[in-house]
C-alpha cells in the first residue's frame, strides 16, 4: 500500500472528517496497539473539536502483552477512555460498546432530564490507513457490509450501522494521515507493514529493526535466528551473522544484504517474530 499525502488529499480528508463530525457524538480513534502514538495523528484533538474520544488499540493480538499493560496505565492516568481490541476475532468489542455508553452517560442523563428520551449515540471511526477500520466496522456490524483491504476511492452515501439499541456507527470511517515528522515514525509504520518499506531504504529499515530488537527483544533474535551477539555487536554485524546462518550469500561468499533485509522486514511484518511492541509510554 502506498500512502502519498499531498496537501490536497490532506485538506480533503480533513474536510470530510469535519463534515461527518457534525453528525456524531463520539469519535473512536483506532490506533495500532504496537505503536499507539506513531499510528495516531496529533492533529486529531484539534480536528474533533471537543467531541468525546475513545482510543481503541487494535491488533492487540500482535502486541507485547507486557507493553499493553503499560499503555493501559498510561491512558488511565491521562483519564483517556481506551479499549484494547482485536477486530478480527472481535475481542474487546463488548468492552468498546460499554465504553461508548459510559463515556456518553452524562450527556444522555442530561438529555433525559430535558425530556429527550431514546437518544441515539452516534459514533465515527477515525484512523490511519491499514489500522483496521474496515475490519472493525465489519466485526461490529456482524456482517460483511464494508469492504476490507485497501481500496481507496470507493465512496457511497453515508449509512448508519446499528450497533445496539442505543448506538449507531457511521459506516464510512475517517481516514487520517500518518505523521512523518520524525524518522522513527516512518520506520515503525514500515515495521508493522503499514506502509511500503520501499518508501524507505529497506536495508536501512532492517538494520534499524535489528538495532531495536537487539536492545528491546534480544531473545527474539536468539530464538528465531540462533545467532550469538553481545552489547558490542553492531546491527550490521548482526545482520551479517543472520545472513550467514541462512546462507544468504552471493558469489564469492559475499553477504546478500538485500535478501537478508527483505527476509527480516517480511518476518517482522508477518509477525513471525512473535508479539512485539515498538513503542511504550514513558514510565517513572
Ligand atoms: N492481527 C490482526 N490483524 C488485523 C486486525 N484488524 C485488522 N487486521 C488486518 O489489518 C489489515 C488492514 O485492515 P483494514 O480493516 O483493511 O484497515 P483499514 O485500512 O483501516 O480499513 C487487514 O489485513 C486486516 O485483516 C486485528 O485486530 N488483528
Ligand atoms: Mg478500509
PDB file of C-alpha atoms and ligand atoms in Angstrom:
ATOM      1  CA  UNK A   1       0.000   0.000   0.000  1.00  0.00           C
ATOM      2  CA  UNK A   2       1.110   3.440  -0.810  1.00  0.00           C
ATOM      3  CA  UNK A   3       0.372   6.496   1.233  1.00  0.00           C
ATOM      4  CA  UNK A   4       1.020   9.708  -0.505  1.00  0.00           C
ATOM      5  CA  UNK A   5      -0.442  12.554   1.376  1.00  0.00           C
ATOM      6  CA  UNK A   6      -0.334  15.560  -0.805  1.00  0.00           C
ATOM      7  CA  UNK A   7      -1.641  18.760   0.737  1.00  0.00           C
ATOM      8  CA  UNK A   8      -4.765  18.443  -1.414  1.00  0.00           C
ATOM      9  CA  UNK A   9      -5.514  14.939  -0.154  1.00  0.00           C
ATOM     10  CA  UNK A  10      -4.994  16.030   3.390  1.00  0.00           C
ATOM     11  CA  UNK A  11      -7.284  19.019   3.049  1.00  0.00           C
ATOM     12  CA  UNK A  12      -9.977  16.825   1.531  1.00  0.00           C
ATOM     13  CA  UNK A  13      -9.654  14.201   4.250  1.00  0.00           C
ATOM     14  CA  UNK A  14      -9.912  16.894   6.905  1.00  0.00           C
ATOM     15  CA  UNK A  15     -12.962  18.421   5.244  1.00  0.00           C
ATOM     16  CA  UNK A  16     -14.693  15.046   5.100  1.00  0.00           C
ATOM     17  CA  UNK A  17     -13.963  14.361   8.742  1.00  0.00           C
ATOM     18  CA  UNK A  18     -15.280  17.786   9.739  1.00  0.00           C
ATOM     19  CA  UNK A  19     -18.481  17.184   7.774  1.00  0.00           C
ATOM     20  CA  UNK A  20     -19.025  13.808   9.414  1.00  0.00           C
ATOM     21  CA  UNK A  21     -18.185  15.153  12.851  1.00  0.00           C
ATOM     22  CA  UNK A  22     -21.289  17.320  12.747  1.00  0.00           C
ATOM     23  CA  UNK A  23     -23.355  14.153  12.754  1.00  0.00           C
ATOM     24  CA  UNK A  24     -21.753  12.328  15.628  1.00  0.00           C
ATOM     25  CA  UNK A  25     -21.299  12.226  19.402  1.00  0.00           C
ATOM     26  CA  UNK A  26     -18.267  10.019  19.888  1.00  0.00           C
ATOM     27  CA  UNK A  27     -15.034   9.627  17.969  1.00  0.00           C
ATOM     28  CA  UNK A  28     -13.413   6.229  18.046  1.00  0.00           C
ATOM     29  CA  UNK A  29      -9.770   6.758  17.225  1.00  0.00           C
ATOM     30  CA  UNK A  30      -8.299   3.493  16.047  1.00  0.00           C
ATOM     31  CA  UNK A  31      -4.574   3.061  16.618  1.00  0.00           C
ATOM     32  CA  UNK A  32      -2.222   0.118  16.308  1.00  0.00           C
ATOM     33  CA  UNK A  33      -1.513  -1.341  19.759  1.00  0.00           C
ATOM     34  CA  UNK A  34       2.115  -1.909  18.748  1.00  0.00           C
ATOM     35  CA  UNK A  35       2.633   1.813  18.080  1.00  0.00           C
ATOM     36  CA  UNK A  36      -0.218   3.732  19.723  1.00  0.00           C
ATOM     37  CA  UNK A  37       1.499   7.088  19.352  1.00  0.00           C
ATOM     38  CA  UNK A  38       3.075   6.752  15.919  1.00  0.00           C
ATOM     39  CA  UNK A  39      -0.182   5.407  14.466  1.00  0.00           C
ATOM     40  CA  UNK A  40      -2.278   8.224  15.857  1.00  0.00           C
ATOM     41  CA  UNK A  41      -2.442  11.684  14.438  1.00  0.00           C
ATOM     42  CA  UNK A  42      -1.555  14.552  16.742  1.00  0.00           C
ATOM     43  CA  UNK A  43      -3.981  16.825  14.906  1.00  0.00           C
ATOM     44  CA  UNK A  44      -6.947  14.689  15.874  1.00  0.00           C
ATOM     45  CA  UNK A  45      -7.766  16.537  19.052  1.00  0.00           C
ATOM     46  CA  UNK A  46      -7.922  19.868  17.257  1.00  0.00           C
ATOM     47  CA  UNK A  47      -9.896  18.334  14.443  1.00  0.00           C
ATOM     48  CA  UNK A  48     -12.566  16.759  16.644  1.00  0.00           C
ATOM     49  CA  UNK A  49     -13.025  19.998  18.474  1.00  0.00           C
ATOM     50  CA  UNK A  50     -14.138  18.811  21.891  1.00  0.00           C
ATOM     51  CA  UNK A  51     -16.091  15.706  20.835  1.00  0.00           C
ATOM     52  CA  UNK A  52     -15.691  12.764  23.120  1.00  0.00           C
ATOM     53  CA  UNK A  53     -12.923  10.434  22.041  1.00  0.00           C
ATOM     54  CA  UNK A  54     -12.214   6.808  22.784  1.00  0.00           C
ATOM     55  CA  UNK A  55      -8.796   5.433  21.884  1.00  0.00           C
ATOM     56  CA  UNK A  56      -9.147   1.929  20.510  1.00  0.00           C
ATOM     57  CA  UNK A  57      -5.921  -0.046  20.378  1.00  0.00           C
ATOM     58  CA  UNK A  58      -6.426  -2.534  17.597  1.00  0.00           C
ATOM     59  CA  UNK A  59      -4.304  -5.546  16.627  1.00  0.00           C
ATOM     60  CA  UNK A  60      -3.665  -6.023  20.325  1.00  0.00           C
ATOM     61  CA  UNK A  61      -3.249  -9.712  19.494  1.00  0.00           C
ATOM     62  CA  UNK A  62       0.053  -8.795  17.818  1.00  0.00           C
ATOM     63  CA  UNK A  63       1.362  -6.514  20.557  1.00  0.00           C
ATOM     64  CA  UNK A  64       3.519  -7.395  23.553  1.00  0.00           C
ATOM     65  CA  UNK A  65       1.110  -8.090  26.464  1.00  0.00           C
ATOM     66  CA  UNK A  66       3.534  -6.529  28.947  1.00  0.00           C
ATOM     67  CA  UNK A  67       3.662  -3.311  26.954  1.00  0.00           C
ATOM     68  CA  UNK A  68      -0.128  -3.332  26.590  1.00  0.00           C
ATOM     69  CA  UNK A  69      -0.254  -3.144  30.389  1.00  0.00           C
ATOM     70  CA  UNK A  70       1.944  -0.044  30.361  1.00  0.00           C
ATOM     71  CA  UNK A  71      -0.336   1.627  27.836  1.00  0.00           C
ATOM     72  CA  UNK A  72      -3.358   0.788  29.991  1.00  0.00           C
ATOM     73  CA  UNK A  73      -1.737   2.608  32.903  1.00  0.00           C
ATOM     74  CA  UNK A  74      -0.837   5.493  30.640  1.00  0.00           C
ATOM     75  CA  UNK A  75      -4.358   6.049  29.329  1.00  0.00           C
ATOM     76  CA  UNK A  76      -5.883   5.570  32.773  1.00  0.00           C
ATOM     77  CA  UNK A  77      -3.560   8.170  34.230  1.00  0.00           C
ATOM     78  CA  UNK A  78      -4.357  10.563  31.380  1.00  0.00           C
ATOM     79  CA  UNK A  79      -8.060   9.970  32.006  1.00  0.00           C
ATOM     80  CA  UNK A  80      -8.410   8.980  28.365  1.00  0.00           C
ATOM     81  CA  UNK A  81     -11.058   6.304  27.709  1.00  0.00           C
ATOM     82  CA  UNK A  82      -9.410   3.393  25.884  1.00  0.00           C
ATOM     83  CA  UNK A  83     -10.118  -0.187  24.856  1.00  0.00           C
ATOM     84  CA  UNK A  84      -7.865  -2.941  23.539  1.00  0.00           C
ATOM     85  CA  UNK A  85      -9.425  -4.864  20.686  1.00  0.00           C
ATOM     86  CA  UNK A  86      -8.686  -7.464  18.095  1.00  0.00           C
ATOM     87  CA  UNK A  87     -11.023  -6.538  15.285  1.00  0.00           C
ATOM     88  CA  UNK A  88     -10.611  -9.876  13.516  1.00  0.00           C
ATOM     89  CA  UNK A  89     -11.657 -12.113  16.393  1.00  0.00           C
ATOM     90  CA  UNK A  90     -13.969  -9.493  17.851  1.00  0.00           C
ATOM     91  CA  UNK A  91     -12.156  -9.492  21.178  1.00  0.00           C
ATOM     92  CA  UNK A  92     -12.807  -6.288  23.120  1.00  0.00           C
ATOM     93  CA  UNK A  93     -15.846  -5.228  21.111  1.00  0.00           C
ATOM     94  CA  UNK A  94     -18.264  -5.712  24.011  1.00  0.00           C
ATOM     95  CA  UNK A  95     -15.998  -3.576  26.118  1.00  0.00           C
ATOM     96  CA  UNK A  96     -15.896  -0.959  23.394  1.00  0.00           C
ATOM     97  CA  UNK A  97     -19.688  -0.765  23.332  1.00  0.00           C
ATOM     98  CA  UNK A  98     -19.736  -0.477  27.127  1.00  0.00           C
ATOM     99  CA  UNK A  99     -17.110   2.275  26.994  1.00  0.00           C
ATOM    100  CA  UNK A 100     -19.120   4.234  24.426  1.00  0.00           C
ATOM    101  CA  UNK A 101     -22.092   4.094  26.779  1.00  0.00           C
ATOM    102  CA  UNK A 102     -20.213   5.150  29.911  1.00  0.00           C
ATOM    103  CA  UNK A 103     -18.467   7.944  28.031  1.00  0.00           C
ATOM    104  CA  UNK A 104     -21.801   9.307  26.853  1.00  0.00           C
ATOM    105  CA  UNK A 105     -23.730   8.702  30.080  1.00  0.00           C
ATOM    106  CA  UNK A 106     -23.507  12.275  31.409  1.00  0.00           C
ATOM    107  CA  UNK A 107     -24.822  13.620  28.111  1.00  0.00           C
ATOM    108  CA  UNK A 108     -27.617  11.074  27.931  1.00  0.00           C
ATOM    109  CA  UNK A 109     -28.617  11.775  31.538  1.00  0.00           C
ATOM    110  CA  UNK A 110     -28.774  15.483  30.823  1.00  0.00           C
ATOM    111  CA  UNK A 111     -30.877  14.886  27.732  1.00  0.00           C
ATOM    112  CA  UNK A 112     -33.170  12.593  29.646  1.00  0.00           C
ATOM    113  CA  UNK A 113     -33.693  15.287  32.272  1.00  0.00           C
ATOM    114  CA  UNK A 114     -34.748  17.600  29.446  1.00  0.00           C
ATOM    115  CA  UNK A 115     -37.254  15.028  28.296  1.00  0.00           C
ATOM    116  CA  UNK A 116     -35.261  13.789  25.335  1.00  0.00           C
ATOM    117  CA  UNK A 117     -35.656  10.047  25.549  1.00  0.00           C
ATOM    118  CA  UNK A 118     -34.429   7.307  23.237  1.00  0.00           C
ATOM    119  CA  UNK A 119     -31.441   9.388  22.315  1.00  0.00           C
ATOM    120  CA  UNK A 120     -29.120   7.557  19.928  1.00  0.00           C
ATOM    121  CA  UNK A 121     -25.362   7.674  20.358  1.00  0.00           C
ATOM    122  CA  UNK A 122     -23.688   8.202  17.022  1.00  0.00           C
ATOM    123  CA  UNK A 123     -20.081   7.184  16.525  1.00  0.00           C
ATOM    124  CA  UNK A 124     -17.409   7.679  13.919  1.00  0.00           C
ATOM    125  CA  UNK A 125     -14.250   5.649  13.479  1.00  0.00           C
ATOM    126  CA  UNK A 126     -11.078   7.532  12.600  1.00  0.00           C
ATOM    127  CA  UNK A 127      -7.669   6.115  11.844  1.00  0.00           C
ATOM    128  CA  UNK A 128      -4.693   5.973   9.541  1.00  0.00           C
ATOM    129  CA  UNK A 129      -4.730   3.543   6.585  1.00  0.00           C
ATOM    130  CA  UNK A 130      -4.378  -0.141   7.401  1.00  0.00           C
ATOM    131  CA  UNK A 131      -5.058   0.198  11.103  1.00  0.00           C
ATOM    132  CA  UNK A 132      -8.164  -1.995  10.827  1.00  0.00           C
ATOM    133  CA  UNK A 133     -11.072   0.427  10.407  1.00  0.00           C
ATOM    134  CA  UNK A 134     -12.985  -1.686   7.885  1.00  0.00           C
ATOM    135  CA  UNK A 135     -12.335  -4.875   9.829  1.00  0.00           C
ATOM    136  CA  UNK A 136     -13.684  -3.272  12.996  1.00  0.00           C
ATOM    137  CA  UNK A 137     -16.774  -1.961  11.232  1.00  0.00           C
ATOM    138  CA  UNK A 138     -17.422  -5.412   9.785  1.00  0.00           C
ATOM    139  CA  UNK A 139     -16.995  -7.123  13.119  1.00  0.00           C
ATOM    140  CA  UNK A 140     -19.185  -4.641  14.917  1.00  0.00           C
ATOM    141  CA  UNK A 141     -21.947  -4.819  12.368  1.00  0.00           C
ATOM    142  CA  UNK A 142     -21.722  -8.593  12.276  1.00  0.00           C
ATOM    143  CA  UNK A 143     -21.953  -8.691   8.560  1.00  0.00           C
ATOM    144  CA  UNK A 144     -19.542  -8.130   5.719  1.00  0.00           C
ATOM    145  CA  UNK A 145     -21.064  -4.861   4.669  1.00  0.00           C
ATOM    146  CA  UNK A 146     -17.828  -2.919   4.368  1.00  0.00           C
ATOM    147  CA  UNK A 147     -15.008  -3.935   2.146  1.00  0.00           C
ATOM    148  CA  UNK A 148     -11.768  -4.647   3.947  1.00  0.00           C
ATOM    149  CA  UNK A 149      -8.446  -4.135   2.290  1.00  0.00           C
ATOM    150  CA  UNK A 150      -7.055  -1.068   0.716  1.00  0.00           C
ATOM    151  CA  UNK A 151      -9.368   0.149  -1.954  1.00  0.00           C
ATOM    152  CA  UNK A 152      -9.472   3.902  -1.695  1.00  0.00           C
ATOM    153  CA  UNK A 153     -11.874   5.992  -3.625  1.00  0.00           C
ATOM    154  CA  UNK A 154     -14.961   3.831  -3.201  1.00  0.00           C
ATOM    155  CA  UNK A 155     -17.454   6.265  -1.822  1.00  0.00           C
ATOM    156  CA  UNK A 156     -21.133   5.950  -1.226  1.00  0.00           C
ATOM    157  CA  UNK A 157     -23.753   7.808   0.746  1.00  0.00           C
ATOM    158  CA  UNK A 158     -23.269   7.628   4.486  1.00  0.00           C
ATOM    159  CA  UNK A 159     -25.120   4.863   6.176  1.00  0.00           C
ATOM    160  CA  UNK A 160     -25.613   4.109   9.799  1.00  0.00           C
ATOM    161  CA  UNK A 161     -24.868   0.715  11.224  1.00  0.00           C
ATOM    162  CA  UNK A 162     -26.926  -0.278  14.210  1.00  0.00           C
ATOM    163  CA  UNK A 163     -24.538  -1.488  16.887  1.00  0.00           C
ATOM    164  CA  UNK A 164     -27.077  -1.773  19.702  1.00  0.00           C
ATOM    165  CA  UNK A 165     -30.414  -0.237  20.581  1.00  0.00           C
ATOM    166  CA  UNK A 166     -28.664   2.957  21.605  1.00  0.00           C
ATOM    167  CA  UNK A 167     -25.569   3.051  19.424  1.00  0.00           C
ATOM    168  CA  UNK A 168     -25.117   3.738  15.744  1.00  0.00           C
ATOM    169  CA  UNK A 169     -21.918   3.811  13.790  1.00  0.00           C
ATOM    170  CA  UNK A 170     -21.238   5.710  10.617  1.00  0.00           C
ATOM    171  CA  UNK A 171     -20.275   3.101   8.042  1.00  0.00           C
ATOM    172  CA  UNK A 172     -17.662   5.350   6.444  1.00  0.00           C
ATOM    173  CA  UNK A 173     -14.591   5.767   8.625  1.00  0.00           C
ATOM    174  CA  UNK A 174     -12.486   8.893   8.548  1.00  0.00           C
ATOM    175  CA  UNK A 175      -9.030   8.355   7.134  1.00  0.00           C
ATOM    176  CA  UNK A 176      -6.279  10.109   8.996  1.00  0.00           C
ATOM    177  CA  UNK A 177      -2.852  10.708   7.561  1.00  0.00           C
ATOM    178  CA  UNK A 178       0.161   9.351   9.354  1.00  0.00           C
ATOM    179  CA  UNK A 179       2.724  11.840  10.532  1.00  0.00           C
ATOM    180  CA  UNK A 180       6.233  11.518   9.274  1.00  0.00           C
ATOM    181  CA  UNK A 181       7.783  14.399  11.227  1.00  0.00           C
ATOM    182  CA  UNK A 182      10.082  12.043  12.981  1.00  0.00           C
ATOM    183  CA  UNK A 183      12.120   9.461  11.091  1.00  0.00           C
ATOM    184  CA  UNK A 184      11.334   6.760  13.629  1.00  0.00           C
ATOM    185  CA  UNK A 185       7.605   7.080  12.943  1.00  0.00           C
ATOM    186  CA  UNK A 186       8.077   6.097   9.301  1.00  0.00           C
ATOM    187  CA  UNK A 187      10.291   3.214  10.337  1.00  0.00           C
ATOM    188  CA  UNK A 188       7.748   1.895  12.820  1.00  0.00           C
ATOM    189  CA  UNK A 189       4.993   2.152  10.233  1.00  0.00           C
ATOM    190  CA  UNK A 190       7.180   0.135   7.866  1.00  0.00           C
ATOM    191  CA  UNK A 191       7.910  -2.477  10.552  1.00  0.00           C
ATOM    192  CA  UNK A 192       4.220  -3.078  11.218  1.00  0.00           C
ATOM    193  CA  UNK A 193       3.640  -3.330   7.473  1.00  0.00           C
ATOM    194  CA  UNK A 194       1.516  -0.231   7.312  1.00  0.00           C
ATOM    195  CA  UNK A 195       3.498   1.404   4.566  1.00  0.00           C
ATOM    196  CA  UNK A 196       5.623   0.002   1.822  1.00  0.00           C
ATOM    197  CA  UNK A 197       9.164  -0.387   3.023  1.00  0.00           C
ATOM    198  CA  UNK A 198      10.246   0.584  -0.451  1.00  0.00           C
ATOM    199  CA  UNK A 199       9.436   4.142   0.587  1.00  0.00           C
ATOM    200  CA  UNK A 200      12.493   3.703   2.770  1.00  0.00           C
ATOM    201  CA  UNK A 201      15.740   2.091   2.096  1.00  0.00           C
ATOM    202  CA  UNK A 202      14.890  -1.477   3.023  1.00  0.00           C
ATOM    203  CA  UNK A 203      18.366  -2.314   4.253  1.00  0.00           C
ATOM    204  CA  UNK A 204      18.340   0.780   6.418  1.00  0.00           C
ATOM    205  CA  UNK A 205      14.916  -0.169   7.817  1.00  0.00           C
ATOM    206  CA  UNK A 206      16.098  -3.727   8.519  1.00  0.00           C
ATOM    207  CA  UNK A 207      19.279  -2.515  10.217  1.00  0.00           C
ATOM    208  CA  UNK A 208      17.285  -0.159  12.411  1.00  0.00           C
ATOM    209  CA  UNK A 209      14.948  -3.031  13.195  1.00  0.00           C
ATOM    210  CA  UNK A 210      17.852  -5.195  14.341  1.00  0.00           C
ATOM    211  CA  UNK A 211      19.150  -2.330  16.417  1.00  0.00           C
ATOM    212  CA  UNK A 212      15.748  -2.036  18.069  1.00  0.00           C
ATOM    213  CA  UNK A 213      15.258  -5.781  18.608  1.00  0.00           C
ATOM    214  CA  UNK A 214      18.774  -6.203  19.935  1.00  0.00           C
ATOM    215  CA  UNK A 215      18.079  -3.889  22.824  1.00  0.00           C
ATOM    216  CA  UNK A 216      14.336  -4.389  23.371  1.00  0.00           C
ATOM    217  CA  UNK A 217      13.838  -8.035  22.419  1.00  0.00           C
ATOM    218  CA  UNK A 218      17.228  -9.826  22.380  1.00  0.00           C
ATOM    219  CA  UNK A 219      15.533 -13.174  22.944  1.00  0.00           C
ATOM    220  CA  UNK A 220      13.501 -12.759  19.802  1.00  0.00           C
ATOM    221  CA  UNK A 221      16.756 -12.655  17.829  1.00  0.00           C
ATOM    222  CA  UNK A 222      18.267 -15.605  19.687  1.00  0.00           C
ATOM    223  CA  UNK A 223      15.152 -17.715  19.341  1.00  0.00           C
ATOM    224  CA  UNK A 224      14.491 -17.061  15.708  1.00  0.00           C
ATOM    225  CA  UNK A 225      17.930 -16.679  14.172  1.00  0.00           C
ATOM    226  CA  UNK A 226      20.130 -18.600  16.612  1.00  0.00           C
ATOM    227  CA  UNK A 227      22.995 -16.142  16.418  1.00  0.00           C
ATOM    228  CA  UNK A 228      25.321 -15.006  19.155  1.00  0.00           C
ATOM    229  CA  UNK A 229      25.796 -11.353  19.958  1.00  0.00           C
ATOM    230  CA  UNK A 230      26.604  -9.015  22.799  1.00  0.00           C
ATOM    231  CA  UNK A 231      26.406  -5.294  23.521  1.00  0.00           C
ATOM    232  CA  UNK A 232      29.405  -4.633  21.280  1.00  0.00           C
ATOM    233  CA  UNK A 233      27.898  -6.331  18.232  1.00  0.00           C
ATOM    234  CA  UNK A 234      26.782  -3.755  15.708  1.00  0.00           C
ATOM    235  CA  UNK A 235      23.487  -4.096  13.852  1.00  0.00           C
ATOM    236  CA  UNK A 236      25.448  -4.648  10.665  1.00  0.00           C
ATOM    237  CA  UNK A 237      27.448  -7.499  12.217  1.00  0.00           C
ATOM    238  CA  UNK A 238      24.205  -8.962  13.491  1.00  0.00           C
ATOM    239  CA  UNK A 239      22.712  -8.806  10.033  1.00  0.00           C
ATOM    240  CA  UNK A 240      25.779 -10.500   8.618  1.00  0.00           C
ATOM    241  CA  UNK A 241      25.598 -13.356  11.146  1.00  0.00           C
ATOM    242  CA  UNK A 242      21.939 -13.875  10.363  1.00  0.00           C
ATOM    243  CA  UNK A 243      22.710 -13.873   6.649  1.00  0.00           C
ATOM    244  CA  UNK A 244      25.455 -16.487   7.086  1.00  0.00           C
ATOM    245  CA  UNK A 245      23.211 -18.642   9.247  1.00  0.00           C
ATOM    246  CA  UNK A 246      20.610 -18.577   6.487  1.00  0.00           C
ATOM    247  CA  UNK A 247      23.213 -18.931   3.806  1.00  0.00           C
ATOM    248  CA  UNK A 248      22.128 -15.693   2.183  1.00  0.00           C
ATOM    249  CA  UNK A 249      25.386 -15.239   0.336  1.00  0.00           C
ATOM    250  CA  UNK A 250      26.170 -14.491  -3.238  1.00  0.00           C
ATOM    251  CA  UNK A 251      29.132 -15.386  -5.441  1.00  0.00           C
ATOM    252  CA  UNK A 252      32.461 -15.121  -3.725  1.00  0.00           C
ATOM    253  CA  UNK A 253      30.859 -15.682  -0.319  1.00  0.00           C
ATOM    254  CA  UNK A 254      29.641 -12.123  -0.091  1.00  0.00           C
ATOM    255  CA  UNK A 255      26.647 -11.329   2.103  1.00  0.00           C
ATOM    256  CA  UNK A 256      23.367 -10.805   0.264  1.00  0.00           C
ATOM    257  CA  UNK A 257      22.264  -7.770   2.263  1.00  0.00           C
ATOM    258  CA  UNK A 258      19.278  -7.085   0.109  1.00  0.00           C
ATOM    259  CA  UNK A 259      17.824 -10.567   0.537  1.00  0.00           C
ATOM    260  CA  UNK A 260      18.545 -10.574   4.264  1.00  0.00           C
ATOM    261  CA  UNK A 261      16.856  -7.211   4.722  1.00  0.00           C
ATOM    262  CA  UNK A 262      13.847  -8.380   2.752  1.00  0.00           C
ATOM    263  CA  UNK A 263      13.550 -11.502   4.896  1.00  0.00           C
ATOM    264  CA  UNK A 264      13.821  -9.524   8.135  1.00  0.00           C
ATOM    265  CA  UNK A 265      11.215  -6.970   7.077  1.00  0.00           C
ATOM    266  CA  UNK A 266       8.964  -9.759   5.914  1.00  0.00           C
ATOM    267  CA  UNK A 267       9.222 -11.695   9.154  1.00  0.00           C
ATOM    268  CA  UNK A 268       8.536  -8.684  11.354  1.00  0.00           C
ATOM    269  CA  UNK A 269       5.527  -7.709   9.238  1.00  0.00           C
ATOM    270  CA  UNK A 270       4.135 -11.216   9.217  1.00  0.00           C
ATOM    271  CA  UNK A 271       4.729 -11.335  12.977  1.00  0.00           C
ATOM    272  CA  UNK A 272       6.811 -14.490  12.602  1.00  0.00           C
ATOM    273  CA  UNK A 273       8.932 -12.994  15.361  1.00  0.00           C
ATOM    274  CA  UNK A 274       6.071 -13.094  17.836  1.00  0.00           C
ATOM    275  CA  UNK A 275       4.324 -10.414  19.831  1.00  0.00           C
ATOM    276  CA  UNK A 276       6.441  -7.295  19.629  1.00  0.00           C
ATOM    277  CA  UNK A 277       5.573  -3.702  20.509  1.00  0.00           C
ATOM    278  CA  UNK A 278       7.631  -0.904  19.063  1.00  0.00           C
ATOM    279  CA  UNK A 279       6.914   1.881  21.496  1.00  0.00           C
ATOM    280  CA  UNK A 280       5.842   2.328  25.082  1.00  0.00           C
ATOM    281  CA  UNK A 281       4.905   5.212  27.308  1.00  0.00           C
ATOM    282  CA  UNK A 282       7.472   6.887  29.479  1.00  0.00           C
ATOM    283  CA  UNK A 283       7.318   5.292  32.878  1.00  0.00           C
ATOM    284  CA  UNK A 284       8.643   6.583  36.147  1.00  0.00           C
TER     285      UNK A 284
HETATM  286  N1  LIG B   1      -3.862  -9.468  13.545  1.00  0.00           N
HETATM  287  C1  LIG B   1      -4.792  -8.546  13.324  1.00  0.00           C
HETATM  288  N2  LIG B   1      -4.955  -8.079  12.068  1.00  0.00           N
HETATM  289  C2  LIG B   1      -5.909  -7.143  11.868  1.00  0.00           C
HETATM  290  C3  LIG B   1      -6.723  -6.659  12.926  1.00  0.00           C
HETATM  291  N3  LIG B   1      -7.578  -5.737  12.408  1.00  0.00           N
HETATM  292  C4  LIG B   1      -7.299  -5.661  11.080  1.00  0.00           C
HETATM  293  N4  LIG B   1      -6.306  -6.507  10.740  1.00  0.00           N
HETATM  294  C5  LIG B   1      -5.716  -6.679   9.396  1.00  0.00           C
HETATM  295  O1  LIG B   1      -5.108  -5.443   9.009  1.00  0.00           O
HETATM  296  C6  LIG B   1      -5.257  -5.209   7.603  1.00  0.00           C
HETATM  297  C7  LIG B   1      -5.894  -3.863   7.338  1.00  0.00           C
HETATM  298  O2  LIG B   1      -7.224  -3.883   7.814  1.00  0.00           O
HETATM  299  P1  LIG B   1      -8.366  -2.928   7.226  1.00  0.00           P
HETATM  300  O3  LIG B   1      -9.592  -3.171   8.041  1.00  0.00           O
HETATM  301  O4  LIG B   1      -8.471  -3.087   5.771  1.00  0.00           O
HETATM  302  O5  LIG B   1      -7.736  -1.492   7.567  1.00  0.00           O
HETATM  303  P2  LIG B   1      -8.280  -0.022   7.167  1.00  0.00           P
HETATM  304  O6  LIG B   1      -7.399   0.451   6.047  1.00  0.00           O
HETATM  305  O7  LIG B   1      -8.074   0.812   8.400  1.00  0.00           O
HETATM  306  O8  LIG B   1      -9.724  -0.130   6.794  1.00  0.00           O
HETATM  307  C8  LIG B   1      -6.073  -6.392   7.076  1.00  0.00           C
HETATM  308  O9  LIG B   1      -5.185  -7.339   6.532  1.00  0.00           O
HETATM  309  C9  LIG B   1      -6.765  -6.932   8.325  1.00  0.00           C
HETATM  310  O10 LIG B   1      -7.037  -8.304   8.213  1.00  0.00           O
HETATM  311  C10 LIG B   1      -6.507  -7.182  14.252  1.00  0.00           C
HETATM  312  O11 LIG B   1      -7.132  -6.790  15.253  1.00  0.00           O
HETATM  313  N5  LIG B   1      -5.516  -8.116  14.378  1.00  0.00           N
HETATM  314 MG1  LIG B   2     -10.672   0.351   4.942  1.00  0.00          MG
END
